[in-house]
Amino acid sequence: MKRCQSLVDAGRRQFLTGAGVMTAGAAAATVLPAQAKAVEAGAALVKYPANRLANIKDLKANVPFDVAYPDEDAPGVLLKLGTAVPGGAGPDGDIVGFSILCPHKGFPLAYAAGDKTLNCPGHYSRFDCEKGGQQVWGQATQNLPQYALRIDDKGDIYAEGVDELLFGRLSNVL
Amino acid sequence: MAYKRQIGRLPIVPANAKVHNVVCHYCIVGCGYKAYSWDARYEGGTAPADNKFGVNLAEQQSADTPAWYAPSMYNIVRQDGKDVHIVIKPDQECSVNSGLGSVRGARIAEMSYSRQRNTQLQRLTDPLVWRYGQLQPTSWEDALDLVARVTAAVIAEQGEDGLFVSAFDHGGAGGGYENTWGTGKLYFGAMKVKNIRIHNRPAYNSEVHGSRDMGVGELNNCYEDAQLADTIVAVGTNALETQTNYFLNHWVPNLRGTSLDKKKAEFGNEPVARGRVVIVDPRRTVTVNACEIEAGKDNVLHLALNSGTDLALFNAWFTYAAEKGWIDKAFIGASTKDFDAAVAANKMSLAEAAEITGLSQADIAKAITWIAEPKAGGARRRTMFAYEKGLIWGNDNYRTNQSLVNLALATGNIGRPGGGCVRMGGHQEGYSRPSDAHVGRPAAYVDKLLIEGKGGIHHIWGCDHYKTTLNALEFKRIYKKRTDMVKDAMNAVPYGDRPAMVAAIMDAIRKGGLFSVDVDIVPTKVGEAAHVMLPAATSGEMNLTSMNGERRMRLTERYMDPPGAAMPDCLIAARLANHMQRVLGEMGKADMAAKFSGFDWKTEEDAFMDGYHGHEKGGEFVTYDLLRAMGTNGFQEPATGVQDGRIVGTKRLFADGTFNKPNGKAVFASTQWRGLEAPGKQAEKDKFPFLINNGRANLVWQSAYLDVENEFVMDRWPYPFIEMNPKDMTDLGLQAGDLVEVYNDNGSTQAMAYPTPTAKPKQAFMLFGYPTGVQGNVVSAGVNEFVIPNYKQTWGSIRKIADAPKSVQHLTFKSKEYTS
């Protein structure tokens, strides 16, 4: 994801208000997820859907693959980092997935392949994809929500949960 | 793995939630927040009618939405004795931050005392006294009786100079007008205490004597000026980290060019353009990076000068502007004096300045062109000068401060839109006290006197010398020894025998001991030495007024109960005064006892009315009711009246060209360069290989005292980082995250190596004031002529202690600079 020049020209904050994020989310959803289940009344925890996001063959090393989880309005990426990382899935232990809405103000993060970080053009926060989405520096009060991934025998990659609250929703599953 | 909360859902704020005004109590910017609270048994719903935001929360909300809050903005606390949910989130309507939350303020809720959710259980809940060899809880009556008896006994033997005091003088948490007045009335009203120091420096003095002596109060502009300036000059300030939302909400629009309409509206036909910025800092900071991203590299000039040489640079600019005639002659004539004398005294050529600062002559000239060259058509260039600890805690504080104000005055940039010569600030301000004239100037160097064995009792209010003073290791060594003498004496007497206890304490004091009373909200590091700890309330647990860096005064309303028996500092001071009066009466000292009258306050509002309302300029117009109605925008001090139920304030100081001098004229200063001014600094530089530059970090700026119990923060910074050039690390055999010892002749400390390619060789930068590695341990006792410390110019050696410990191994050590 390259930083969009028109975003800069318009002034990011103004551009991203209103339907901006919804648009970004829809555009990012290249694989349609299964319908999220409704929250059970009184459940103590959110019940996450198990959604197929991609197949291993879809991923190229160090190139973000746009996905959405747990529904089409929640954009994210899958990354095959090339080296095993804590929490990495797949035969090489190097596949990770993250929400790309900045947990500070909800602006879409852009991937910097050079140092494998996700960066926010709004207020300069950045998150390390090799360290569980730890905020390297920034304004967010949480590290980047990461997907719990499962990969089956066919190489299909499923997301089955998220470890932090997603920006813009008070329940990760709406 | 990075710390994750595993929170996938939060309670929804119901439509009928209570709302309180909140101003973030951490840094000076004072961002507006709102606290929403409601009964812990219930929550709102996703339907628009069922939540406070009136929107459908079953849908994804957009960027910048006010209808979302992070887990860090949520907690369960006690309010009027009942459990309530609380959400404290940034206020869209506040002009300071326009809904932006900093990484500190957006954690106010999570950093509140909650037994229900186990946050900040470190908070002090009861008065503690040294009993049977450890600190034990007791009643307010018992603790204050002991403090009053020992204080009165010390004063009876040594006079009031035997009472040493360390006290906050600022706003926000651990301060505010109520609490500075409470402590001020006690020590400067009832008594005339001379051996007193401020929370972050070893004497009772101004950090900006230089500016004030010229007649120029240091917080003279408004935040909007950063949107209006043609050029911003940032000296020793890393605003993206330490005035985050001021930078994001007011500097960035100017650098991006999105405040052009505002400029046109304000300045009519005057030529305007996207702002430019000159940054004076030996280190490349994230602020420099952000400015380059927003304004383009062509509009950013980072002058990475030799540490401590700012004065030479400013004198060269002043000289150059005067020679070119890039000055405001009408303003100089009407509103100032001694300009010609200053030009003669401060003469510095570009060549001389280049030699001293290590900068190129071309860059020095380019900067002053951006600052002072008239715009097309001859219009005066509008330049805002902002400075902070790089100057204040830097070499030759007084003259350097004055040399920058010289330039701002000469170019007509004080009191005008798009101008100002201002400090950026640390905490909010909130100073209201009786006169401190008896303290004198230079004020007593309190740390030095304590190290020399002076004084018998030490009252500490919201200060932690072990973490945040200079020469800190030596201070701690002596302080521990002196207070241990008293502890050992107390251990030998039954606690319940008050006369024997006071006698034993006084006997130890006569032998060089020191009795230490610590008033704070948490068990501080210096509190390890205390004989009595008194639990204070913090912002939000009491009503608290302060002003921010543009003198914007607001009331943070009480939205939760203080922990246990904790009280506002102003009421602790009042109750101590009550006990002093009683004890002095019992001692037959009726005259002294009478001085402790006027402390019958029942609430913090009583202290406010007695102090700010009764004594401060414009205070007669300011009440809690009016402030409450003015929300998070408040007004800018000083107040000048009340109109239609709203307090009328002052947007900029000195707008009429009249300054704080008897004849109203600001005075130019003679500020000759004199090298590294504080004693011992040049020798230290010559002896040790590394500059140990030091400063603050976004995540823990003005919040570290609570952050030590915050998992999100301690996961990131278990130890203070020390940014080092990668080649220097290789030479020392260091890997990222290794623990290193930093040492010199003053002391030693530890830090965690953070490889930083932009760091210059042999120039390290260490996080200041961190509990797991105190940078002040290696800062010498050398101060300027007014006892201002010089933290920044510190040199030392670095060696490896150990490989990265377990708590460090999962950390990222990538560049902090945003990458597009």
XYZ file of N, CA and C in Angstrom, chain B residues 54 229 321 348 387 440 467:
21
model
N -25.548 8.967 20.021
C -26.684 9.066 19.116
C -26.435 8.471 17.748
N 2.143 31.690 11.741
C 3.523 32.140 11.549
C 4.009 31.838 10.130
N 20.736 40.250 11.486
C 19.454 40.943 11.248
C 19.621 42.448 11.431
N 28.492 39.089 16.832
C 29.029 37.749 16.522
C 28.918 37.557 15.018
N 10.846 27.530 22.628
C 12.015 26.863 23.222
C 11.571 26.052 24.432
N 15.058 35.271 47.988
C 16.248 35.951 47.466
C 16.743 35.357 46.171
N 14.763 10.382 41.444
C 14.568 10.153 40.009
C 14.913 11.370 39.170
